[in-house]
mmCIF file of C-alpha atoms in Angstrom:
data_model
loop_
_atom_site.group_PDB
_atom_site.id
_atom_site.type_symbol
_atom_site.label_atom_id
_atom_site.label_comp_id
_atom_site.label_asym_id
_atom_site.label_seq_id
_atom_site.Cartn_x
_atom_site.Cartn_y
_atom_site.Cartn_z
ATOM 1 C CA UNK A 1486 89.961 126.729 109.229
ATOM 2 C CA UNK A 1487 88.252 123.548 108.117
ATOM 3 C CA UNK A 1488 86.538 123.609 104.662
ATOM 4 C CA UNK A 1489 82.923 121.831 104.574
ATOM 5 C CA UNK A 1490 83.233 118.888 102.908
ATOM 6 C CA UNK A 1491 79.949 118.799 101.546
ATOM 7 C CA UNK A 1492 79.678 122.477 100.224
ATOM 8 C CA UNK A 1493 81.031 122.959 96.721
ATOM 9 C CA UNK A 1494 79.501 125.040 93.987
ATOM 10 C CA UNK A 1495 79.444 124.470 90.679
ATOM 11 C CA UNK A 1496 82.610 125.680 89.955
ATOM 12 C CA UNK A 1497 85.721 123.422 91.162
ATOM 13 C CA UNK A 1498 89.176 124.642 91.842
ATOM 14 C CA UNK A 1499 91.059 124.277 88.453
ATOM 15 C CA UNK A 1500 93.719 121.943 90.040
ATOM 16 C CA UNK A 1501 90.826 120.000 91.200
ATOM 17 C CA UNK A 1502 89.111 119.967 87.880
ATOM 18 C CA UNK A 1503 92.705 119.428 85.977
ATOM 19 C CA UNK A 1504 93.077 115.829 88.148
ATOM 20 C CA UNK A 1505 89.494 114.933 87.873
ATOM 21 C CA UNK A 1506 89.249 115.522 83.533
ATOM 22 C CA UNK A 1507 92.608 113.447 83.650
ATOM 23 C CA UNK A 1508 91.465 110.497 85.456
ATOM 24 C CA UNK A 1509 87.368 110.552 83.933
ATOM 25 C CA UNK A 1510 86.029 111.127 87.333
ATOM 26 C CA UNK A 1511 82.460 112.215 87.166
ATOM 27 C CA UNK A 1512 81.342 110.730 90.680
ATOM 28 C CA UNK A 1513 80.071 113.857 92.613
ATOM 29 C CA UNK A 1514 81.024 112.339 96.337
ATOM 30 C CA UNK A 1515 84.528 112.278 94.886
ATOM 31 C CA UNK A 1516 84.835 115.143 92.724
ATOM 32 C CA UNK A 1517 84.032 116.895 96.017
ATOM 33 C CA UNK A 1518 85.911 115.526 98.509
ATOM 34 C CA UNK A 1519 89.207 116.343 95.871
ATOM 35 C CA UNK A 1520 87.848 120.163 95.541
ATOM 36 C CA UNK A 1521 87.638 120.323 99.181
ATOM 37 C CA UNK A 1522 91.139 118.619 99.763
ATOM 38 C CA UNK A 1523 92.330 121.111 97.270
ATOM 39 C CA UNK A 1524 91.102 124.029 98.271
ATOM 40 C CA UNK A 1525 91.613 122.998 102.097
ATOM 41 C CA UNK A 1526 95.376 122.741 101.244
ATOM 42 C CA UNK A 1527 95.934 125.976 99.484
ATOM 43 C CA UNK A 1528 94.073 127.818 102.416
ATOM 44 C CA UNK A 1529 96.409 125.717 104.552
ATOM 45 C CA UNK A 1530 99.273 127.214 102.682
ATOM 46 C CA UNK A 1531 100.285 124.035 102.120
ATOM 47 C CA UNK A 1532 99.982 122.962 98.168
ATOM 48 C CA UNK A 1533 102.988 124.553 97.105
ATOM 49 C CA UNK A 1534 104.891 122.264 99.286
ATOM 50 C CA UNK A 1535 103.570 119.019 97.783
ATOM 51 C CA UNK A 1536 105.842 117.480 95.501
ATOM 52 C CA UNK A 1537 103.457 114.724 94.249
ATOM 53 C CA UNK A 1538 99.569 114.026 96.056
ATOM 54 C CA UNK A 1539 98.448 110.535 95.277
ATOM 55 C CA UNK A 1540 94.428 110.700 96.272
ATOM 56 C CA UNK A 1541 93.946 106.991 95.309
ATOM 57 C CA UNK A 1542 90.614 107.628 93.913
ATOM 58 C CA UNK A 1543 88.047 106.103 91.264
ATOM 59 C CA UNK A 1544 88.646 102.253 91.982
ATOM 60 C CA UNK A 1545 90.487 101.287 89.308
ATOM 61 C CA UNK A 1546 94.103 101.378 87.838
ATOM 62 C CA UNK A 1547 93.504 103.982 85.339
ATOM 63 C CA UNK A 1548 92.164 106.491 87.900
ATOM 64 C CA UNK A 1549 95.160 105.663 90.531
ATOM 65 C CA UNK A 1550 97.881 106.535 88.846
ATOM 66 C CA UNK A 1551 97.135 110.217 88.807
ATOM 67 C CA UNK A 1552 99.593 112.529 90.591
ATOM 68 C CA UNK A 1553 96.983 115.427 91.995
ATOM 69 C CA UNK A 1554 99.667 118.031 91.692
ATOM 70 C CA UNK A 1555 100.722 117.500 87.912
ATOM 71 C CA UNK A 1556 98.233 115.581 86.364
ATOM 72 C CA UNK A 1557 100.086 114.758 83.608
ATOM 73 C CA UNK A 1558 100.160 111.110 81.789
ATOM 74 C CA UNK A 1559 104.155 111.277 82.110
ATOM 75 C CA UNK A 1560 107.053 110.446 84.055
ATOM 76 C CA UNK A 1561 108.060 113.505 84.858
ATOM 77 C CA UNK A 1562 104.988 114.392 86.168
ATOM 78 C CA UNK A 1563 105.276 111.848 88.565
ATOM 79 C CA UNK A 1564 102.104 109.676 86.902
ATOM 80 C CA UNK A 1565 102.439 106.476 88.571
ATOM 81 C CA UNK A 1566 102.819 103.258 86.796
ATOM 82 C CA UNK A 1567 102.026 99.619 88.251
ATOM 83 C CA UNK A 1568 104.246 96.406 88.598
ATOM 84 C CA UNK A 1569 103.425 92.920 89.538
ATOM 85 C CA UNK A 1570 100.070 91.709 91.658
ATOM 86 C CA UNK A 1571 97.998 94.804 93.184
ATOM 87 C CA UNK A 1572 94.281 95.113 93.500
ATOM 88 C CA UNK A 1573 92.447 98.266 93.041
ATOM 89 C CA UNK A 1574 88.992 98.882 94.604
ATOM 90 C CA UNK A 1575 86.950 101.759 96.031
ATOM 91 C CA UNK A 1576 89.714 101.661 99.326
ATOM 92 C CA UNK A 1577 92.437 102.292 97.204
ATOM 93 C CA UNK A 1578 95.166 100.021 96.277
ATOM 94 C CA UNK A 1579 96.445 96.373 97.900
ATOM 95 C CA UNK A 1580 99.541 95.268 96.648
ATOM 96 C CA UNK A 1581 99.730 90.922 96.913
ATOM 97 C CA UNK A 1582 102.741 91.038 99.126
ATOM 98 C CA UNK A 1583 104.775 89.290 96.947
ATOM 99 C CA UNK A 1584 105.671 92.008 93.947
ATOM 100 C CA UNK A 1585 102.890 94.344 93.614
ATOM 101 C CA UNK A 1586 104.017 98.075 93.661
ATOM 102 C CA UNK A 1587 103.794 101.666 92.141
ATOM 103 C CA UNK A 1588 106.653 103.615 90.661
ATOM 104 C CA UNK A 1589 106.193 107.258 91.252
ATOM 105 C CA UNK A 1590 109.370 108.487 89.030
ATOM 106 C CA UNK A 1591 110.393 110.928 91.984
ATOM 107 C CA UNK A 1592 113.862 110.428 92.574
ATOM 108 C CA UNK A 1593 115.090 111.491 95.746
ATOM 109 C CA UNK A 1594 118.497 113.119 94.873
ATOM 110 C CA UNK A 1595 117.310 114.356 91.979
ATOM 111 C CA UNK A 1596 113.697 116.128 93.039
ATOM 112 C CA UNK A 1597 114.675 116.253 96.772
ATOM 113 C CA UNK A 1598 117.143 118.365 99.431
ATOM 114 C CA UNK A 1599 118.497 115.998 102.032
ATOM 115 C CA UNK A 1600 117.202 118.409 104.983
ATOM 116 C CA UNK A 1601 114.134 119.588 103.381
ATOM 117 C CA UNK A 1602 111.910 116.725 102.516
ATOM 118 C CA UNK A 1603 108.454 114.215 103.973
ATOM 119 C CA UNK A 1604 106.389 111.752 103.028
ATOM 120 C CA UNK A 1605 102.576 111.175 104.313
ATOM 121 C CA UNK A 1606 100.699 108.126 103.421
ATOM 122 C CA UNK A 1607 97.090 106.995 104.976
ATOM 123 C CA UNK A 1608 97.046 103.236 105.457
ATOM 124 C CA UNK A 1609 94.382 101.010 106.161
ATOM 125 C CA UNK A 1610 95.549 97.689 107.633
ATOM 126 C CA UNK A 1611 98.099 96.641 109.877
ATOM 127 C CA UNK A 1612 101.572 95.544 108.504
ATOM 128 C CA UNK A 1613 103.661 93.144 110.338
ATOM 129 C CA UNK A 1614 106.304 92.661 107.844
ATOM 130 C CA UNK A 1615 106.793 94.766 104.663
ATOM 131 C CA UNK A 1616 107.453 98.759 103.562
ATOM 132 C CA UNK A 1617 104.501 99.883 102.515
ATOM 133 C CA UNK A 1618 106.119 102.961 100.999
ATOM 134 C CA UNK A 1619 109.903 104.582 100.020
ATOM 135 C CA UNK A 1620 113.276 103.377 99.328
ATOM 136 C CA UNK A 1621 116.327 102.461 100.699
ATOM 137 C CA UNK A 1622 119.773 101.517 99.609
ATOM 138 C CA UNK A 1623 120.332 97.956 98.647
ATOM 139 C CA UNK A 1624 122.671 97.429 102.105
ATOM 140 C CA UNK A 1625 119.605 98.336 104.431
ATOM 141 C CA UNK A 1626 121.408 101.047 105.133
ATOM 142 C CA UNK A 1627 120.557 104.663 103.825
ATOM 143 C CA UNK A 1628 116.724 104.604 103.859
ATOM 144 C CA UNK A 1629 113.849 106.479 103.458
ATOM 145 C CA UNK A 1630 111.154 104.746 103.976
ATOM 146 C CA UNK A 1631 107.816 103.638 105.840
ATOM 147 C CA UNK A 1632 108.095 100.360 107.762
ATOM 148 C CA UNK A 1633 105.381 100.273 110.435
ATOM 149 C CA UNK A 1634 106.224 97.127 112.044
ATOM 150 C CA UNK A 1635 108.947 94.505 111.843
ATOM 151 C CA UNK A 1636 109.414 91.902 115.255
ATOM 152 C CA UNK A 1637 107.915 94.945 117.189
ATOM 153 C CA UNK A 1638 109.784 97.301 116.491
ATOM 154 C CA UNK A 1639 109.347 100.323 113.936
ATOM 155 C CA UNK A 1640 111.914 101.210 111.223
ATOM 156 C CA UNK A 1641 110.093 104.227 109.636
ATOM 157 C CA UNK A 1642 113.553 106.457 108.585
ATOM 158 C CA UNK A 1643 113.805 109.643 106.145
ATOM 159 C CA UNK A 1644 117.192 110.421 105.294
ATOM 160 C CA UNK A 1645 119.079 108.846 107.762
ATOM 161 C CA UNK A 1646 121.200 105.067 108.577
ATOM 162 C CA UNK A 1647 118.039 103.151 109.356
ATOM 163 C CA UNK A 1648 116.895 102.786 112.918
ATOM 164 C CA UNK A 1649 114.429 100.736 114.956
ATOM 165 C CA UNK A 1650 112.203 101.900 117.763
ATOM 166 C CA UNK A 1651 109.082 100.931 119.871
ATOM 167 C CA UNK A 1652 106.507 100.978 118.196
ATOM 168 C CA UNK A 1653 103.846 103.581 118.802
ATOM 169 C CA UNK A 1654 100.734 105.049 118.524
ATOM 170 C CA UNK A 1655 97.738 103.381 116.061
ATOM 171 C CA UNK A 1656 99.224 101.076 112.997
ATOM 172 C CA UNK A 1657 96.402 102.481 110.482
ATOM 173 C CA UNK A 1658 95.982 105.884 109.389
ATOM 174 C CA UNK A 1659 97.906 109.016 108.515
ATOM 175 C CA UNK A 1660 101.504 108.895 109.017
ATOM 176 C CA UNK A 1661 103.825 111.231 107.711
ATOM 177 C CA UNK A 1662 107.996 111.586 108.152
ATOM 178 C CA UNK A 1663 109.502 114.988 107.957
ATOM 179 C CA UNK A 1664 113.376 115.648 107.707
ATOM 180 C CA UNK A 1665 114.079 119.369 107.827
ATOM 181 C CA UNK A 1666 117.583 119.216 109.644
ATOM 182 C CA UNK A 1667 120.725 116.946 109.594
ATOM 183 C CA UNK A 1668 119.885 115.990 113.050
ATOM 184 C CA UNK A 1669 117.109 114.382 113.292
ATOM 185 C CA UNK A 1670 113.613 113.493 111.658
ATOM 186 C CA UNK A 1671 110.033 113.822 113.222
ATOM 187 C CA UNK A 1672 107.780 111.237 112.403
ATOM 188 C CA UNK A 1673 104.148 111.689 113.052
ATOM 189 C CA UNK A 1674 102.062 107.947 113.672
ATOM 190 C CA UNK A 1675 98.270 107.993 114.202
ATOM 191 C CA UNK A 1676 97.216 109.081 117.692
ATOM 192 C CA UNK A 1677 100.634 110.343 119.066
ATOM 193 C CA UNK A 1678 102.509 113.528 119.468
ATOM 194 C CA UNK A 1679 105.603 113.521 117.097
ATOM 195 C CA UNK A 1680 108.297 111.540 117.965
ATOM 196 C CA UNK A 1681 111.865 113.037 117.462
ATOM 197 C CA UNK A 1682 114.215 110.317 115.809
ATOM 198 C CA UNK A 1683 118.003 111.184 115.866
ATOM 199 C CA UNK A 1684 120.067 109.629 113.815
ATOM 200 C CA UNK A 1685 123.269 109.060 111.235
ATOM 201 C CA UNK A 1686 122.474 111.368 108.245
ATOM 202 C CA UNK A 1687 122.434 109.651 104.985
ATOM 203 C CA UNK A 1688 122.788 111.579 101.486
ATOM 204 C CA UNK A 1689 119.766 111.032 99.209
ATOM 205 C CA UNK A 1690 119.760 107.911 97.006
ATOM 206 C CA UNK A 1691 119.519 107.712 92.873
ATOM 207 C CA UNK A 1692 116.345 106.153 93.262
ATOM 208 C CA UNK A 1693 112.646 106.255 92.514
ATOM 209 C CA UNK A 1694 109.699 106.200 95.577
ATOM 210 C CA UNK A 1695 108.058 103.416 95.145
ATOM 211 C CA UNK A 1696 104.082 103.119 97.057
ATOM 212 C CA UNK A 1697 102.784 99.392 98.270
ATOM 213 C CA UNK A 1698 106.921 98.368 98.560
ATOM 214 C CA UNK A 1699 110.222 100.049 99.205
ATOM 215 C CA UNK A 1700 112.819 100.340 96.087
ATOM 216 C CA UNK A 1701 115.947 99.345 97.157
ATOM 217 C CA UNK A 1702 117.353 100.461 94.287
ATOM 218 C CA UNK A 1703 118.749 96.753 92.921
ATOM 219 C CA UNK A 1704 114.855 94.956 93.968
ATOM 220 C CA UNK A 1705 112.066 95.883 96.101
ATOM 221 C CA UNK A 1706 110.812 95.131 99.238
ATOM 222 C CA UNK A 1707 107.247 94.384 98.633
ATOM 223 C CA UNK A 1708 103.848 94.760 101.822
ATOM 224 C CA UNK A 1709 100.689 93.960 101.898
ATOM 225 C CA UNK A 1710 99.708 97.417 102.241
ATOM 226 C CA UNK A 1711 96.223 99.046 101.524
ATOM 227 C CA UNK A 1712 97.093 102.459 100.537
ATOM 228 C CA UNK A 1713 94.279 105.180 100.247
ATOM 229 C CA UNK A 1714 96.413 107.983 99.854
ATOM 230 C CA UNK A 1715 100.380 108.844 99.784
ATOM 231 C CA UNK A 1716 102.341 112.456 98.671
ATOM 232 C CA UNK A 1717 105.644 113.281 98.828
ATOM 233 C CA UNK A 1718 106.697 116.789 99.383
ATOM 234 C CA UNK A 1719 108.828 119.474 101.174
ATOM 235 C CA UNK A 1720 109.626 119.181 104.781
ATOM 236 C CA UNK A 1721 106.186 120.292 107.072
ATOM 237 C CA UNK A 1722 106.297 122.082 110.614
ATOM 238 C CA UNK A 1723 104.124 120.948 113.082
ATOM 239 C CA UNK A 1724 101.434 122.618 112.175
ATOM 240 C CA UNK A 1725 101.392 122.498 108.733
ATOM 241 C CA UNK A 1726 101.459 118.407 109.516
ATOM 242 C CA UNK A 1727 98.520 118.827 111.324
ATOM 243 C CA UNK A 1728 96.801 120.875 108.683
ATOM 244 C CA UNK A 1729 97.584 118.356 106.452
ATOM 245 C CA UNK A 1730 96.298 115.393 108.564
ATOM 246 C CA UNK A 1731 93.096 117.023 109.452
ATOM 247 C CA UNK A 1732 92.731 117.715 105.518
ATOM 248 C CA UNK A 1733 93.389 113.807 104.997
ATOM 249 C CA UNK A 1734 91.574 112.440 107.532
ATOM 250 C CA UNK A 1735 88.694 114.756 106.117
ATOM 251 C CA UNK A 1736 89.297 113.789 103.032
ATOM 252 C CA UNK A 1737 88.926 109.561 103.739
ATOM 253 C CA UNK A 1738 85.875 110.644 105.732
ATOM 254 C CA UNK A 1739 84.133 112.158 102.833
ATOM 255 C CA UNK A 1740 84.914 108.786 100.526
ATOM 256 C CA UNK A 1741 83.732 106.415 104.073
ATOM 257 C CA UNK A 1742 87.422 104.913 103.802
ATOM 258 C CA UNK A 1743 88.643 106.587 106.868
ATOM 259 C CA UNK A 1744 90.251 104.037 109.525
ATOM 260 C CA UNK B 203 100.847 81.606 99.441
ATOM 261 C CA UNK B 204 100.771 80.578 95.471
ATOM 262 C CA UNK B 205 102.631 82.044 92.716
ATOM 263 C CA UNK B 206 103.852 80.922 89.051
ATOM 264 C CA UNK B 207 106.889 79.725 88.332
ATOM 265 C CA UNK B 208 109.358 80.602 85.110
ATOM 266 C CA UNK B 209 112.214 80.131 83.714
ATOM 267 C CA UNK B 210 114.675 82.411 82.912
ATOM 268 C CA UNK B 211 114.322 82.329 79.439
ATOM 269 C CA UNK B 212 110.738 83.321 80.336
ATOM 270 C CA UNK B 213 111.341 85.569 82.786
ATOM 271 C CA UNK B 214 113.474 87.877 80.341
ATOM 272 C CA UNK B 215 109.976 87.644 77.936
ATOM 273 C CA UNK B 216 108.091 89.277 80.845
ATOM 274 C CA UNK B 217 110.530 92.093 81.771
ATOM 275 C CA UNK B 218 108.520 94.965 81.091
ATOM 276 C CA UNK B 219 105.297 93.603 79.266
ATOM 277 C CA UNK B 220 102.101 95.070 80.415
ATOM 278 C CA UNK B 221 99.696 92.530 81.456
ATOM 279 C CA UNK B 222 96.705 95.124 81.236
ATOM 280 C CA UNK B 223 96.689 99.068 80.197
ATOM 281 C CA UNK B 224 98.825 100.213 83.659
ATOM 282 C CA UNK B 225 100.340 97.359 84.709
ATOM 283 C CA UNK B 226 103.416 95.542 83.604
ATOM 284 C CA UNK B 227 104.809 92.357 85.298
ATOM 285 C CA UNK B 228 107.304 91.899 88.007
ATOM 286 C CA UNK B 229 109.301 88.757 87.857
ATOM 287 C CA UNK B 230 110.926 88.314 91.103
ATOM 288 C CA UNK B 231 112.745 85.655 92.650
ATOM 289 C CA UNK B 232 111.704 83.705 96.253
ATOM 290 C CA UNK B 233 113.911 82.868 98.703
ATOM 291 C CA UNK B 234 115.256 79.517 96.434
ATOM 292 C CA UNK B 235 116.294 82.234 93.647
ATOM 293 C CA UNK B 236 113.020 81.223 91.786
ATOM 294 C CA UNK B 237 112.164 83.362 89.436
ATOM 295 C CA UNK B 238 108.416 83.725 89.798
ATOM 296 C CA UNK B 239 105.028 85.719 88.900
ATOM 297 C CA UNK B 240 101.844 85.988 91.006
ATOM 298 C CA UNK B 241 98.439 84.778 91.080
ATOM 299 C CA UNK B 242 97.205 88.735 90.207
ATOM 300 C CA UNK B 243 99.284 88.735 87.044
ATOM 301 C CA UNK B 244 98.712 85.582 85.542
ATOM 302 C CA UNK B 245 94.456 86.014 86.323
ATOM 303 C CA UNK B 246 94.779 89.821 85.042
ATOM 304 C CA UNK B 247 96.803 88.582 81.620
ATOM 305 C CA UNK B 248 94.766 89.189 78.627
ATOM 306 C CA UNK B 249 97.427 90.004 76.055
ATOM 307 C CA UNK B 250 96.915 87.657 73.606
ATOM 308 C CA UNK B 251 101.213 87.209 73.690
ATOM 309 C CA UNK B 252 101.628 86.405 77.027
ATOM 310 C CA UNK B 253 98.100 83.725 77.966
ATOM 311 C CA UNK B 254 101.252 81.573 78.224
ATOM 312 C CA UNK B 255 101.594 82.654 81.638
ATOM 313 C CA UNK B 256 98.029 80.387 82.412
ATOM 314 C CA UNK B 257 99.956 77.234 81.584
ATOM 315 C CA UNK B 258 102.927 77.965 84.117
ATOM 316 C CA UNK B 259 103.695 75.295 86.875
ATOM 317 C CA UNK B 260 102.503 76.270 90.511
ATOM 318 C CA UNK B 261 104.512 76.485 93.597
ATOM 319 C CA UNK B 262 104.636 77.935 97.055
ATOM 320 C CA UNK B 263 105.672 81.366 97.701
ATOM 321 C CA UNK B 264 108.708 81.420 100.078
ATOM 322 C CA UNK B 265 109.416 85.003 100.509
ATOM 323 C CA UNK B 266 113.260 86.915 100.731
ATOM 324 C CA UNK B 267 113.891 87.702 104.226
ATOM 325 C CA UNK B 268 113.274 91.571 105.221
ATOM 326 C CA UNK B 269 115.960 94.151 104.719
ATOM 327 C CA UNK B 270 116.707 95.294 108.103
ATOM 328 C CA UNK B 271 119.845 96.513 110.257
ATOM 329 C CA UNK B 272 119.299 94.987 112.847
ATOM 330 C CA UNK B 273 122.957 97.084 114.061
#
């Protein structure tokens, strides 16, 4: 069931409200298209899963770095905090491809399971070199991370040796990763069926997820990425990925950022 | 692409100053082992202790090569 975007009463969902009093949102377009997302995703059975929700809303830096799910001005609540060059608009945020990146604080061997973990993030430009989102070991090795498009091939990997493929499918939009077995990894792109990615299974790192760049754990691995949303949560079945996509995609559509 | 060079000496200043409320800078260094900062940091600086980034020397951003196995 799809929640209408555009029909919210005066009274918000308190997890809604909680993120929208942290980060001084007042706009109404906004404040409802977070309601809606919030609401949609707890209907969706879905919320509980989500780790950390990055909505990328307000414009500026002080209204991106709230984490929807614990909206918290700490660490621990996964509050984001900002290095280097990044540019923060109505869209979302551009890192300058050079060093621009956010630090979420959510380590992945210390908040995640190795077999029970994803990461979604709506993008909307095309990368042709650069991670717009992750981490991976400082060998290129163990990696869990976005990365779209490199020489034509995709290396997009959650929890496993890192791997290239054909790539597939739209380069904007909604992509998510989702590692629930030791096996292999499914890794939704925009405007394909999943694909199934086998692999060498990699124990989680001692590192932090990083959005606009991948940490890899020594330095980063900075993109050009325009980022208007990101989360990081438990593994998703099928159709809980495509609950969560159509509650994304809604979600950009609302704000007129959708791609 | 243009970006602001430092030395180390100033580099180690930077490591973890904010240049605005959220944001602190990222010293990083190009594929010479430059130790540099970007445009965005240096036109965002307003702290009155580092506007000695706006003097910095310019150069031409030569980025590290990707992190791939290519295996």
């Amino acid at each position: 069931m799809i929640i209408n975007p555009y029909s919210f009463g005066p009274f918000l969902d308190p997890d809604a409200q909680a993120f929208l009093t942290a980060a001084s949102i007042t706009d109404t377009t906004i404040s409802g298209a977070i309601n809606t997302l919030v609401v949609q995703m707890k209907v969706d059975n879905i919320w509980t899963k989500m780790k950390a929700i990055y909505p990328i809303v307000g414009g500026t830096d002080n209204t991106h770095k709230w984490n929807l799910k614990d909206p918290r001005d700490l660490n621990e609540a996964f509050r984001l905090t900002f290095g280097g060059g990044i540019t923060h608009d109505a869209n979302g945020m551009t890192s300058n491809g050079v060093n621009g990146f956010a630090d979420t604080y959510l380590n992945d061997i210390v908040h995640l399971a190795n077999d029970n973990k994803s990461i979604s993030m709506y993008i909307r430009n095309v990368l042709t070199v650069g991670s717009p989102m992750g981490l991976i070991d400082a060998f290129g090795q163990a990696s869990n991370r976005f990365y779209p498009e490199f020489s034509g091939q995709d290396y997009s990997t959650l929890g496993f040796i890192q791997s290239g493929r054909d790539v597939a499918g739209s380069q904007i939009g909604f992509f998510t990763m989702s590692k629930s077995s030791l096996l292999d990894f499914k890794y939704y792109r925009p405007g394909i069926a999943y694909i199934p990615v086998p692999g060498v299974d990699a124990s989680n790192l001692n590192a932090n997820y990083y959005l606009l760049a991948s940490n890899n754990e020594i330095s980063s691995e900075y993109s050009e990425a325009n980022l208007a949303f990101a989360s990081i949560q438990e593994a998703l079945s099928d159709t809980e990925e495509a609950n969560f996509r159509a509650a994304v995609i809604a979600f950009e559509t609302t704000l007129s950022r959708n791609v | 692409m243009i970006v602001y060079l430092l030395t180390e000496q100033q580099k180690e200043l930077l490591i973890g100053k904010y240049y605005s409320n959220n944001t602190f800078f990222n010293p990083i260094q190009d594929n010479n082992n430059n130790w540099i900062i970007s445009q965005e940091e240096v036109l965002n600086a307003t702290y009155e202790d580092v506007l000695w980034v706006k003097n910095l020397t310019t150069i031409e951003y030569i980025a590290k090569p990707p992190i791939i196995n290519f295996n």
